[in-house]
Short mmCIF file of C-alpha atoms in Angstrom, two decimals:
data_model
loop_
_atom_site.label_atom_id
_atom_site.label_comp_id
_atom_site.label_asym_id
_atom_site.label_seq_id
_atom_site.Cartn_x
_atom_site.Cartn_y
_atom_site.Cartn_z
CA MET X 1 103.63 -157.14 48.17
CA ARG X 2 106.22 -154.40 48.71
CA PRO X 3 109.71 -155.36 47.45
CA LEU X 4 112.03 -157.06 50.00
CA PHE X 5 114.85 -154.65 49.15
CA SER X 6 113.04 -151.28 50.09
CA GLY X 7 112.99 -151.19 53.81
CA ILE X 8 116.07 -148.92 54.27
CA GLU X 9 117.65 -146.43 52.12
CA SER X 10 120.98 -147.63 50.56
CA PRO X 11 124.00 -145.39 51.43
CA PHE X 12 123.89 -144.60 47.54
CA ASN X 13 120.38 -143.23 47.75
CA LEU X 14 120.97 -140.79 50.36
CA GLY X 15 121.79 -137.99 48.13
CA PHE X 16 125.32 -137.64 49.16
CA PHE X 17 128.54 -139.50 48.53
CA LEU X 18 129.86 -141.87 51.39
CA LEU X 19 133.50 -142.78 51.34
CA CYS X 20 133.92 -146.67 51.19
CA PHE X 21 136.34 -148.56 53.39
CA SER X 22 137.61 -151.83 54.40
CA GLY X 23 134.93 -154.07 56.07
CA ASP X 24 136.69 -155.78 58.80
CA HIS X 25 134.28 -154.60 61.28
CA LEU X 26 131.27 -156.42 59.42
CA LYS X 27 129.95 -159.72 60.89
CA VAL X 28 127.97 -161.04 57.84
CA CYS X 29 128.65 -158.83 54.81
CA SER X 30 131.86 -158.97 52.77
CA GLN X 31 134.84 -157.55 54.81
CA GLY X 32 136.39 -156.33 51.59
CA TYR X 33 135.67 -153.02 50.00
CA THR X 34 132.42 -151.72 51.77
CA CYS X 35 130.39 -148.65 52.27
CA CYS X 36 128.54 -149.94 55.50
CA SER X 37 129.29 -149.29 58.94
CA GLN X 38 128.73 -152.07 61.58
CA GLU X 39 125.65 -150.00 62.81
CA MET X 40 124.26 -149.98 59.20
CA GLU X 41 124.83 -153.64 58.90
CA GLU X 42 122.73 -154.24 62.22
CA LYS X 43 119.95 -151.98 60.84
CA TYR X 44 119.96 -154.05 57.65
CA SER X 45 119.84 -157.27 59.55
CA GLN X 46 116.79 -156.16 61.56
CA GLN X 47 115.15 -154.93 58.26
CA SER X 48 115.79 -158.19 56.42
CA LYS X 49 114.07 -160.02 59.13
CA HIS X 50 111.17 -157.55 58.96
CA ASP X 51 110.79 -157.81 55.19
CA PHE X 52 110.84 -161.57 55.36
CA ARG X 53 108.14 -161.70 57.93
CA ASN X 54 106.10 -159.24 55.95
CA ALA X 55 106.44 -161.14 52.72
CA VAL X 56 105.35 -164.48 54.38
CA ILE X 57 102.45 -162.77 56.16
CA GLU X 58 101.12 -160.88 53.04
CA LEU X 59 101.13 -164.01 50.92
CA SER X 60 99.35 -166.00 53.78
CA ASN X 61 96.89 -163.22 54.65
CA HIS X 62 95.14 -163.59 51.24
CA LEU X 63 94.58 -167.37 51.95
CA GLN X 64 93.76 -166.83 55.62
CA ASN X 65 91.14 -164.25 54.66
CA MET X 66 89.61 -166.48 52.08
CA PHE X 67 88.98 -169.05 54.81
CA SER X 68 87.73 -166.77 57.23
CA SER X 69 85.27 -165.20 55.07
CA ARG X 70 84.09 -168.56 53.67
CA TYR X 71 83.73 -169.75 57.14
CA LYS X 72 81.58 -166.80 58.00
CA LYS X 73 79.46 -167.21 54.99
CA PHE X 74 78.73 -171.00 55.70
CA ASP X 75 78.20 -170.35 59.33
CA GLU X 76 75.74 -167.53 58.69
CA PHE X 77 73.88 -169.68 56.02
CA PHE X 78 73.58 -172.65 58.24
CA LYS X 79 72.26 -170.74 61.26
CA GLU X 80 69.84 -168.75 59.13
CA LEU X 81 68.70 -171.88 57.33
CA LEU X 82 67.68 -173.37 60.72
CA GLU X 83 65.89 -170.05 61.79
CA ASN X 84 63.88 -170.22 58.46
CA ALA X 85 62.97 -173.88 58.72
CA GLU X 86 61.62 -173.27 62.41
CA LYS X 87 59.80 -170.17 61.39
CA SER X 88 58.19 -172.00 58.42
CA LEU X 89 57.20 -174.92 60.50
CA ASN X 90 55.70 -172.78 63.24
CA ASP X 91 53.73 -170.66 60.79
CA MET X 92 52.29 -173.58 58.80
CA PHE X 93 51.39 -175.52 61.79
CA VAL X 94 49.58 -172.55 63.38
CA ARG X 95 47.59 -172.15 60.17
CA THR X 96 46.83 -175.76 59.95
CA TYR X 97 46.40 -177.19 63.42
CA GLY X 98 45.66 -173.98 65.48
CA ARG X 99 45.17 -174.22 69.13
CA LEU X 100 46.35 -177.89 69.35
CA TYR X 101 49.60 -177.16 67.91
CA MET X 102 50.07 -174.02 70.04
CA GLN X 103 49.48 -176.07 73.14
CA ASN X 104 52.23 -178.40 72.11
CA SER X 105 54.48 -176.15 70.43
CA GLU X 106 57.35 -176.44 73.01
CA LEU X 107 58.03 -179.98 71.69
CA PHE X 108 58.94 -178.65 68.27
CA LYS X 109 60.73 -175.75 69.64
CA ASP X 110 62.74 -178.11 71.59
CA LEU X 111 63.56 -180.01 68.57
CA PHE X 112 65.11 -176.85 66.78
CA VAL X 113 66.88 -175.87 70.05
CA GLU X 114 68.75 -179.17 69.96
CA LEU X 115 69.56 -178.94 66.39
CA LYS X 116 71.02 -175.36 66.74
CA ARG X 117 72.89 -176.54 69.89
CA TYR X 118 74.43 -179.50 67.96
CA TYR X 119 75.63 -177.29 65.16
CA VAL X 120 77.47 -174.78 67.52
CA GLY X 121 79.22 -177.59 69.17
CA GLY X 122 77.03 -178.67 71.81
CA ASN X 123 77.13 -182.20 73.31
CA VAL X 124 74.14 -183.52 71.54
CA ASN X 125 73.75 -187.21 70.17
CA LEU X 126 71.46 -186.52 67.04
CA GLU X 127 70.14 -189.97 66.86
CA GLU X 128 69.09 -190.12 70.46
CA MET X 129 67.72 -186.70 70.32
CA LEU X 130 65.52 -187.47 67.34
CA ASN X 131 64.25 -190.67 68.82
CA GLU X 132 63.30 -188.74 72.00
CA PHE X 133 61.46 -186.26 69.82
CA TRP X 134 59.37 -188.85 68.03
CA ALA X 135 58.67 -190.66 71.31
CA ARG X 136 57.38 -187.40 73.02
CA LEU X 137 55.20 -186.70 69.82
CA LEU X 138 53.83 -190.22 70.07
CA GLU X 139 52.88 -189.64 73.75
CA ARG X 140 51.12 -186.27 72.82
CA MET X 141 49.46 -187.92 69.85
CA PHE X 142 48.24 -190.93 71.68
CA ARG X 143 46.42 -188.97 74.27
CA LEU X 144 44.80 -187.00 71.58
CA VAL X 145 43.53 -189.78 69.55
CA ASN X 146 42.38 -191.66 72.73
CA PRO X 147 40.61 -188.67 74.59
CA GLN X 148 38.24 -191.13 76.63
CA TYR X 149 41.30 -192.52 78.57
CA HIS X 150 43.29 -191.51 81.37
CA PHE X 151 47.11 -192.11 80.97
CA THR X 152 49.57 -192.19 83.68
CA ASP X 153 53.44 -191.03 83.00
CA GLU X 154 54.14 -194.69 83.66
CA TYR X 155 51.78 -195.83 80.85
CA LEU X 156 53.03 -193.11 78.38
CA GLU X 157 56.58 -194.47 79.04
CA CYS X 158 55.37 -197.92 78.11
CA VAL X 159 53.71 -196.38 74.92
CA SER X 160 56.94 -194.78 73.80
CA LYS X 161 58.76 -198.17 73.93
CA TYR X 162 56.53 -199.38 71.16
CA THR X 163 57.65 -196.55 68.69
CA GLU X 164 60.10 -198.60 66.66
CA GLN X 165 57.81 -201.82 66.68
CA LEU X 166 54.54 -200.12 65.76
CA LYS X 167 56.03 -197.28 63.39
CA PRO X 168 52.92 -195.10 64.13
CA PHE X 169 54.45 -192.23 62.06
CA GLY X 170 55.35 -194.61 59.10
CA ASP X 171 58.83 -194.57 57.83
CA VAL X 172 59.23 -190.84 58.09
CA PRO X 173 61.26 -190.91 61.40
CA ARG X 174 63.80 -193.50 59.98
CA LYS X 175 64.41 -191.60 56.81
CA LEU X 176 64.49 -188.19 58.46
CA LYS X 177 66.87 -189.40 61.14
CA LEU X 178 69.33 -190.68 58.38
CA GLN X 179 68.85 -187.45 56.52
CA VAL X 180 69.22 -185.04 59.33
CA THR X 181 72.24 -186.82 60.97
CA ARG X 182 74.20 -187.10 57.71
CA ALA X 183 73.42 -183.48 56.72
CA PHE X 184 74.20 -181.95 60.12
CA VAL X 185 77.41 -183.84 60.64
CA ALA X 186 78.72 -182.82 57.13
CA ALA X 187 77.67 -179.13 57.52
CA ARG X 188 79.15 -178.83 61.04
CA THR X 189 82.26 -180.55 60.24
CA PHE X 190 82.81 -178.68 56.90
CA ALA X 191 82.38 -175.30 58.64
CA GLN X 192 84.83 -176.23 61.35
CA GLY X 193 87.21 -177.45 58.69
CA LEU X 194 87.23 -173.95 57.25
CA ALA X 195 87.78 -172.43 60.73
CA VAL X 196 90.68 -174.91 61.42
CA ALA X 197 92.27 -174.04 58.02
CA ARG X 198 92.06 -170.22 58.99
CA ASP X 199 93.79 -170.69 62.29
CA VAL X 200 96.54 -172.96 61.08
CA ILE X 201 97.46 -170.37 58.71
CA SER X 202 97.35 -167.58 61.28
CA LYS X 203 99.77 -169.51 63.48
CA VAL X 204 102.07 -170.87 60.97
CA SER X 205 102.59 -167.69 59.05
CA ALA X 206 104.01 -165.85 62.04
CA VAL X 207 107.43 -166.86 61.14
CA ASN X 208 110.39 -166.16 63.60
CA PRO X 209 113.50 -166.82 61.70
CA THR X 210 116.52 -168.33 63.56
CA PRO X 211 119.84 -166.31 63.91
CA GLN X 212 121.16 -168.34 60.98
CA GLY X 213 118.20 -167.65 58.98
CA THR X 214 118.57 -164.04 59.70
CA ARG X 215 122.17 -163.97 58.55
CA ALA X 216 121.13 -165.65 55.28
CA LEU X 217 118.44 -163.18 54.78
CA LEU X 218 120.76 -160.29 55.32
CA LYS X 219 123.42 -161.59 53.16
CA MET X 220 120.88 -162.13 50.23
CA MET X 221 118.87 -158.85 50.71
CA TYR X 222 121.24 -156.09 51.88
CA CYS X 223 124.75 -157.01 51.61
CA PRO X 224 124.65 -156.10 47.87
CA HIS X 225 123.85 -152.58 49.02
CA CYS X 226 127.14 -152.43 51.10
CA ARG X 227 129.04 -153.29 47.83
CA GLY X 228 127.31 -150.53 45.78
CA LEU X 229 125.08 -153.03 44.01
CA VAL X 230 121.84 -151.41 45.01
CA SER X 231 119.73 -152.49 42.02
CA VAL X 232 121.01 -156.03 41.51
CA LYS X 233 118.52 -158.61 42.68
CA PRO X 234 119.33 -161.95 44.04
CA CYS X 235 119.70 -165.05 41.71
CA TYR X 236 116.59 -167.12 41.52
CA ASN X 237 118.04 -170.38 42.90
CA TYR X 238 119.90 -168.36 45.55
CA CYS X 239 116.72 -166.95 46.73
CA PHE X 240 115.03 -170.25 46.50
CA ASN X 241 117.55 -172.02 48.89
CA VAL X 242 117.37 -169.06 51.36
CA MET X 243 113.66 -169.24 51.40
CA ARG X 244 113.47 -172.94 51.75
CA GLY X 245 115.88 -172.92 54.54
CA CYS X 246 113.92 -170.13 56.37
CA LEU X 247 110.73 -171.88 55.69
CA ALA X 248 111.80 -175.47 56.30
CA ASN X 249 109.28 -176.33 58.92
CA GLN X 250 106.52 -174.85 56.87
CA GLY X 251 107.47 -177.07 54.04
CA ASP X 252 106.78 -180.13 56.41
CA LEU X 253 103.19 -178.90 56.86
CA ASP X 254 102.47 -179.28 53.19
CA ALA X 255 101.78 -183.03 53.01
CA GLU X 256 99.24 -182.92 55.76
CA TRP X 257 97.68 -179.72 54.59
CA ASN X 258 97.08 -181.34 50.94
CA ILE X 259 95.35 -184.41 52.60
CA PHE X 260 93.16 -182.06 54.54
CA MET X 261 92.34 -180.04 51.47
CA ASP X 262 91.32 -183.18 49.70
CA SER X 263 89.15 -184.23 52.55
CA MET X 264 87.46 -180.75 52.59
CA LEU X 265 86.78 -181.29 48.86
CA LEU X 266 85.21 -184.71 49.50
CA VAL X 267 82.71 -183.42 52.07
CA ALA X 268 82.07 -180.40 49.90
CA GLU X 269 80.75 -182.95 47.37
CA ARG X 270 78.57 -184.61 49.89
CA LEU X 271 77.02 -181.18 50.73
CA GLU X 272 76.09 -180.76 47.09
CA GLY X 273 74.61 -184.26 47.05
CA PRO X 274 73.04 -186.59 49.47
CA PHE X 275 74.12 -184.65 52.50
CA ASN X 276 72.73 -181.30 51.40
CA ILE X 277 71.27 -179.76 54.50
CA GLU X 278 69.19 -177.21 52.62
CA SER X 279 67.28 -179.98 50.93
CA VAL X 280 66.68 -181.68 54.28
CA MET X 281 65.71 -178.58 56.32
CA ASP X 282 63.44 -176.81 53.75
CA PRO X 283 60.67 -179.47 53.74
CA ILE X 284 60.88 -180.63 57.20
CA ASP X 285 57.61 -179.10 58.12
CA VAL X 286 55.98 -181.21 55.51
CA LYS X 287 57.76 -184.42 56.54
CA ILE X 288 56.77 -183.93 60.21
CA SER X 289 53.18 -183.25 59.14
CA ASP X 290 53.11 -186.45 57.01
CA ALA X 291 54.19 -188.25 59.99
CA ILE X 292 51.31 -186.83 62.07
CA MET X 293 48.76 -187.62 59.38
CA ASN X 294 50.10 -191.22 59.24
CA MET X 295 49.65 -191.50 62.95
CA GLN X 296 46.12 -190.15 62.76
CA GLU X 297 45.02 -192.49 59.94
CA ASN X 298 46.34 -195.54 61.77
CA SER X 299 45.40 -194.37 65.32
CA MET X 300 42.90 -197.34 65.90
CA GLN X 301 45.39 -200.11 64.92
CA VAL X 302 48.30 -198.36 66.98
CA SER X 303 46.14 -197.97 70.01
CA GLN X 304 44.93 -201.61 69.94
CA LYS X 305 48.46 -202.94 69.84
CA VAL X 306 49.58 -200.59 72.63
CA PHE X 307 46.47 -201.72 74.74
CA GLN X 308 47.61 -205.29 74.12
CA GLY X 309 51.10 -204.59 75.20
CA CYS X 310 50.78 -202.01 78.01
CA GLY X 311 47.29 -203.00 79.25
CA GLN X 312 43.76 -201.52 79.13
CA PRO X 313 43.93 -197.86 80.47
CA LYS X 314 41.23 -196.49 82.79
CA THR X 315 38.44 -194.61 81.37
CA LEU X 316 37.85 -190.93 82.28
CA ALA X 317 34.74 -190.05 84.16
CA GLN X 318 31.79 -188.76 82.15
CA GLY X 319 32.24 -185.04 81.26
CA ARG X 320 36.04 -185.10 81.68
CA THR X 321 36.85 -186.57 78.19
CA ALA X 322 39.90 -184.93 76.85
CA ARG X 323 39.66 -183.14 73.47
CA SER X 324 40.10 -185.47 70.56
CA VAL X 325 42.08 -184.76 67.51
CA SER X 326 38.96 -184.12 65.32
CA GLU X 327 37.71 -181.63 67.82
CA GLY X 328 41.20 -180.01 67.85
CA GLY X 329 41.42 -179.59 64.12
CA PHE X 330 44.25 -182.09 63.35
CA THR X 331 42.19 -183.40 60.62
CA ALA X 332 42.70 -180.14 58.70
CA ARG X 333 44.70 -180.61 55.45
CA PHE X 334 48.18 -179.57 55.90
CA ARG X 335 49.26 -177.06 53.18
CA PRO X 336 52.92 -176.27 53.07
CA TYR X 337 54.29 -173.09 51.52
CA ASN X 338 54.37 -172.63 47.95
CA PRO X 339 57.70 -171.92 46.34
CA GLU X 340 56.86 -168.27 45.95
CA GLU X 341 55.70 -168.06 49.69
CA ARG X 342 58.71 -169.68 51.27
CA PRO X 343 60.95 -167.56 53.22
CA THR X 344 63.97 -165.85 51.56
CA THR X 345 66.80 -168.28 50.91
CA ALA X 346 69.12 -168.24 53.90
CA ALA X 347 71.94 -165.60 53.84
CA GLY X 348 70.71 -164.52 50.50
CA THR X 349 72.36 -167.43 48.75
CA SER X 350 72.01 -171.29 48.34
CA LEU X 351 74.22 -173.99 49.53
CA ASP X 352 75.05 -175.03 45.86
CA ARG X 353 76.45 -171.58 45.18
CA LEU X 354 78.57 -171.47 48.44
CA VAL X 355 80.04 -175.03 47.80
CA THR X 356 80.84 -174.30 44.10
CA ASP X 357 82.70 -171.07 45.30
CA VAL X 358 84.53 -172.65 48.06
CA LYS X 359 85.69 -175.75 46.03
CA GLU X 360 87.58 -173.70 43.65
CA LYS X 361 89.27 -171.88 46.53
CA LEU X 362 90.16 -175.34 48.19
CA LYS X 363 91.90 -176.48 44.98
CA GLN X 364 93.88 -173.40 44.72
CA ALA X 365 94.92 -173.71 48.41
CA LYS X 366 96.70 -177.09 47.75
CA LYS X 367 100.33 -177.10 47.92
CA PHE X 368 100.38 -173.58 49.32
CA TRP X 369 103.24 -174.20 51.85
CA SER X 370 105.70 -176.04 49.29
CA SER X 371 104.99 -173.16 46.83
CA LEU X 372 105.61 -170.40 49.46
CA PRO X 373 109.32 -169.97 48.99
CA GLY X 374 109.02 -169.74 45.26
CA ASN X 375 106.07 -167.37 45.54
CA ILE X 376 108.24 -165.03 47.58
CA CYS X 377 111.10 -165.24 45.17
CA ASN X 378 108.77 -164.85 42.14
CA ASP X 379 106.88 -161.72 43.43
CA GLU X 380 106.75 -159.17 40.47
CA LYS X 381 107.98 -156.43 42.86
CA MET X 382 111.01 -158.41 43.82
CA SER X 383 111.68 -159.34 40.04
CA VAL X 384 114.14 -162.20 40.97
CA GLY X 385 112.87 -164.39 38.41
CA THR X 386 113.44 -162.02 35.56
CA VAL X 387 117.15 -161.22 36.07
CA ASN X 388 119.83 -162.55 33.94
CA GLU X 389 121.50 -165.48 35.52
CA ASN X 390 124.94 -163.90 35.14
CA GLU X 391 123.70 -160.38 36.25
CA CYS X 392 122.28 -161.42 39.67
CA TRP X 393 123.60 -161.42 43.21
CA ASN X 394 124.91 -164.89 44.28
CA GLY X 395 125.72 -163.97 47.86
CA SER X 396 129.16 -162.77 47.33
CA ALA X 397 129.26 -161.05 43.86
CA LYS X 398 127.27 -160.15 40.82
CA SER X 399 127.60 -163.39 39.01
CA ARG X 400 126.05 -166.84 38.24
CA TYR X 401 124.69 -168.97 41.06
CA ASP X 402 126.06 -172.48 40.92
CA PHE X 403 124.45 -174.31 43.76
CA ALA X 404 121.54 -176.60 43.03
CA VAL X 405 117.98 -175.94 44.75
CA THR X 406 117.39 -178.05 47.99
CA GLY X 407 114.17 -179.92 48.63
CA ASN X 408 111.20 -178.87 50.73
CA GLY X 409 110.99 -179.69 54.39
CA LEU X 410 113.26 -179.78 57.37
CA ALA X 411 115.28 -183.02 56.52
CA SER X 412 115.97 -181.66 53.12
CA GLN X 413 117.89 -178.85 54.64
CA VAL X 414 120.83 -180.81 55.76
CA ASN X 415 122.49 -179.95 52.37
CA ASN X 416 121.21 -176.40 52.06
CA PRO X 417 124.32 -174.25 51.14
CA GLU X 418 122.85 -170.90 52.21
CA VAL X 419 121.08 -171.44 55.56
CA GLU X 420 122.22 -173.54 58.63
CA VAL X 421 119.35 -175.44 59.78
CA ASP X 422 119.39 -177.75 62.86
CA ILE X 423 117.18 -180.61 61.66
CA THR X 424 117.11 -182.29 65.14
CA LYS X 425 114.91 -179.25 66.23
CA PRO X 426 111.59 -179.31 64.65
CA ASP X 427 109.26 -176.19 65.09
CA MET X 428 106.80 -177.24 67.91
CA VAL X 429 104.17 -174.78 66.90
CA ILE X 430 104.17 -176.20 63.30
CA ARG X 431 104.17 -179.65 64.67
CA ARG X 432 101.01 -178.89 66.65
CA GLN X 433 99.31 -177.57 63.60
CA ILE X 434 100.29 -180.81 61.79
CA MET X 435 98.64 -182.70 64.51
CA ALA X 436 95.44 -180.36 64.44
CA LEU X 437 95.21 -180.96 60.65
CA ARG X 438 95.37 -184.74 60.98
CA VAL X 439 92.71 -184.79 63.72
CA MET X 440 90.52 -182.59 61.60
CA THR X 441 91.03 -184.73 58.42
CA ASN X 442 90.02 -187.86 60.44
CA LYS X 443 86.84 -186.21 61.37
CA LEU X 444 86.26 -184.94 57.65
CA LYS X 445 86.60 -188.66 56.74
CA ASN X 446 83.94 -189.64 59.20
CA ALA X 447 81.61 -186.84 58.12
CA TYR X 448 82.11 -188.06 54.50
CA SER X 449 80.98 -191.57 55.46
CA GLY X 450 77.93 -190.17 57.43
CA ASN X 451 79.38 -190.91 60.89
CA ASP X 452 78.87 -188.41 63.67
CA VAL X 453 82.02 -186.94 64.88
CA ASP X 454 83.21 -185.13 68.10
CA PHE X 455 83.29 -181.32 68.07
CA ILE X 456 86.79 -179.59 68.47
CA ASP X 457 86.52 -176.56 70.54
CA ILE X 458 89.07 -174.60 68.43
CA SER X 459 88.63 -171.54 70.87
CA GLU X 460 90.93 -173.32 73.23
CA GLU X 461 93.95 -173.10 71.01
CA SER X 462 96.53 -170.45 72.10
CA SER X 463 96.42 -167.44 69.96
CA GLY X 464 99.75 -165.99 70.95
CA GLU X 465 102.19 -168.69 69.53
CA GLU X 466 104.60 -167.75 66.68
CA SER X 467 106.24 -170.05 64.36
CA GLY X 468 110.01 -170.45 64.57
CA SER X 469 112.86 -172.69 63.37
CA GLY X 470 113.74 -174.53 66.57
CA CYS X 471 113.49 -174.22 70.15
CA GLU X 472 115.45 -175.07 73.35
CA LEU X 473 114.96 -178.65 74.43
CA GLN X 474 113.89 -177.82 77.87
CA GLN X 475 110.93 -175.87 76.33
CA CYS X 476 110.18 -178.20 73.43
CA SER X 477 109.67 -181.49 75.30
CA PRO X 478 106.59 -180.78 77.55
CA GLU X 479 104.77 -178.99 74.80
CA PHE X 480 105.31 -181.81 72.42
CA GLU X 481 104.30 -184.31 75.10
CA PHE X 482 101.03 -182.50 75.27
CA ASN X 483 100.44 -182.68 71.43
CA ALA X 484 101.08 -186.46 71.32
CA THR X 485 98.78 -186.91 74.04
CA GLU X 486 96.11 -184.90 72.70
CA VAL X 487 95.50 -187.15 69.74
CA THR X 488 96.17 -190.49 71.16
CA GLY X 489 92.56 -191.38 71.01
CA SER X 490 92.24 -190.92 67.24
CA SER X 491 95.84 -191.72 66.09
CA ASN X 492 97.68 -194.96 65.16
CA LYS X 493 100.15 -196.95 66.76
CA SER X 494 103.00 -194.78 65.64
CA ASP X 495 101.47 -191.89 67.42
CA LYS X 496 101.77 -193.75 70.73
CA THR X 497 105.43 -194.24 70.05
CA VAL X 498 105.68 -190.50 69.58
CA ASN X 499 104.05 -189.85 72.75
CA THR X 500 106.07 -192.29 74.75
CA SER X 501 109.32 -190.84 73.33
CA ALA X 502 108.19 -187.23 74.45
CA ALA X 503 107.29 -188.38 77.80
CA ALA X 504 110.72 -189.99 78.23
CA THR X 505 112.61 -186.69 77.65
CA ARG X 506 111.86 -185.73 81.29
CA SER X 507 114.16 -188.41 82.66
CA GLY X 508 117.24 -186.22 82.26
CA LEU X 509 119.12 -183.74 80.00
CA SER X 510 121.91 -186.16 79.57
CA GLN X 511 119.52 -188.42 77.39
CA ALA X 512 117.39 -185.60 75.97
CA ALA X 513 119.25 -184.93 72.71
CA LEU X 514 119.31 -188.52 71.85
CA LEU X 515 115.71 -188.92 72.42
CA LEU X 516 114.65 -185.96 70.60
CA SER X 517 116.47 -187.19 67.55
CA ILE X 518 114.74 -190.48 67.75
CA LEU X 519 111.53 -188.62 68.12
CA PHE X 520 112.20 -186.53 65.10
CA LEU X 521 112.95 -189.46 62.81
CA ALA X 522 109.76 -191.15 63.85
CA MET X 523 107.77 -188.05 63.15
CA GLN X 524 109.48 -187.67 59.78
CA ARG X 525 108.34 -191.16 58.72
CA GLN X 526 104.90 -190.57 59.95
CA TRP X 527 104.27 -187.19 58.39
CA ARG X 528 106.24 -187.81 55.08
#
């Protein structure tokens, strides 16, 4: 990261001497003995804002790029895994069952189409889709094992109703449904969690300091230049207070962010263990073939029970008997790929390696937002943490800084001695991201338990929002009302209170300030 003090040349680095004079014309820097004009102070003000933004973005970019690259790797892996599993099944079924499989291959193709559609966010109920697959397969198999009969569509519908009762495919459908549902829910939710983390960082790191924050940044970064103290760095605790004041709203993000990271780690452990999508999809061709073999071996018993429940079907006229399973080659012994024959591992890696890598990154990402002020002040190029406590800039002179460091978050800034922060005006962009993290955390917890979750279309999020340190009441109220409404379905009772308070702000500007204060206090209790 480039030093925060290197944006503009000091008057003492211009290669020529400038006479110093009284600073009565200055608005922020000391009005005593100075070498800065009013124009120079304004340039320093703009530069301090620019340097601060760059410092936040540079530190955030590393984390954002990490989540972005891991999302791409996981997404590529999951999609290629499905492609490989479909190709493996198709190749082996063609070799084993030949023409009969090719005549019914659309049934298996549809299965993978639906699995892919679910992963990319389609409105697919996995359990219902898998039940439909086995019902359709039973209809096809029932015709093949009873070639002497004619079956109407109505009769075959009756046959499908006996799927659960007769278990013609043994216990394979039940086990596979459980494995596929858990694995796909975990895989899709985890990949989306990586994308949400990436997008939250992108929105929150675009910091727009308030006028009060800009004054504090100028006073810390460039006012020493106007006093001839070009090489003097700010005192550590002084820098910490300025950064915590300018990043007060980001500090409030930390608690929900840490819970989100913990939830991601829990789902990652599931991906390594019982919800491993790789261990489910690799042998899916063998499992489906086992089910087909089971149906074939028990075809007589299954047919008799169906005839009892659905009635005796009509016999086909002589010479019109349909092809039987034995004629079609379904008695051939299914031989799955040997390990050395299997297609190349998806994306050139394995799920275990991907998960091991990302778990370490998730652990490192915890407490990122609460650590951000200190990371900026501790940057080696800034060298704030290495200066003698009596030889640093304290905001007015080269001397010790005597104020204590304030806490993290918006509420703690009420006592910040360096930055005036209006704690009644929370940053709405960051509040929206806190809500997004909370919704995603709930989905991760459901995925950890093996429960299906709705897909969030993250592409609908606005990409042009910037974080600040407050906003005008007329602008904030409608936006927050939308946020609260957005999560009503999955939030607790206190969320509904927040939503009601936000809606009430439209009743008139005379009550708006009071309502927003109440709203903020409710939010603080909820997010703390």
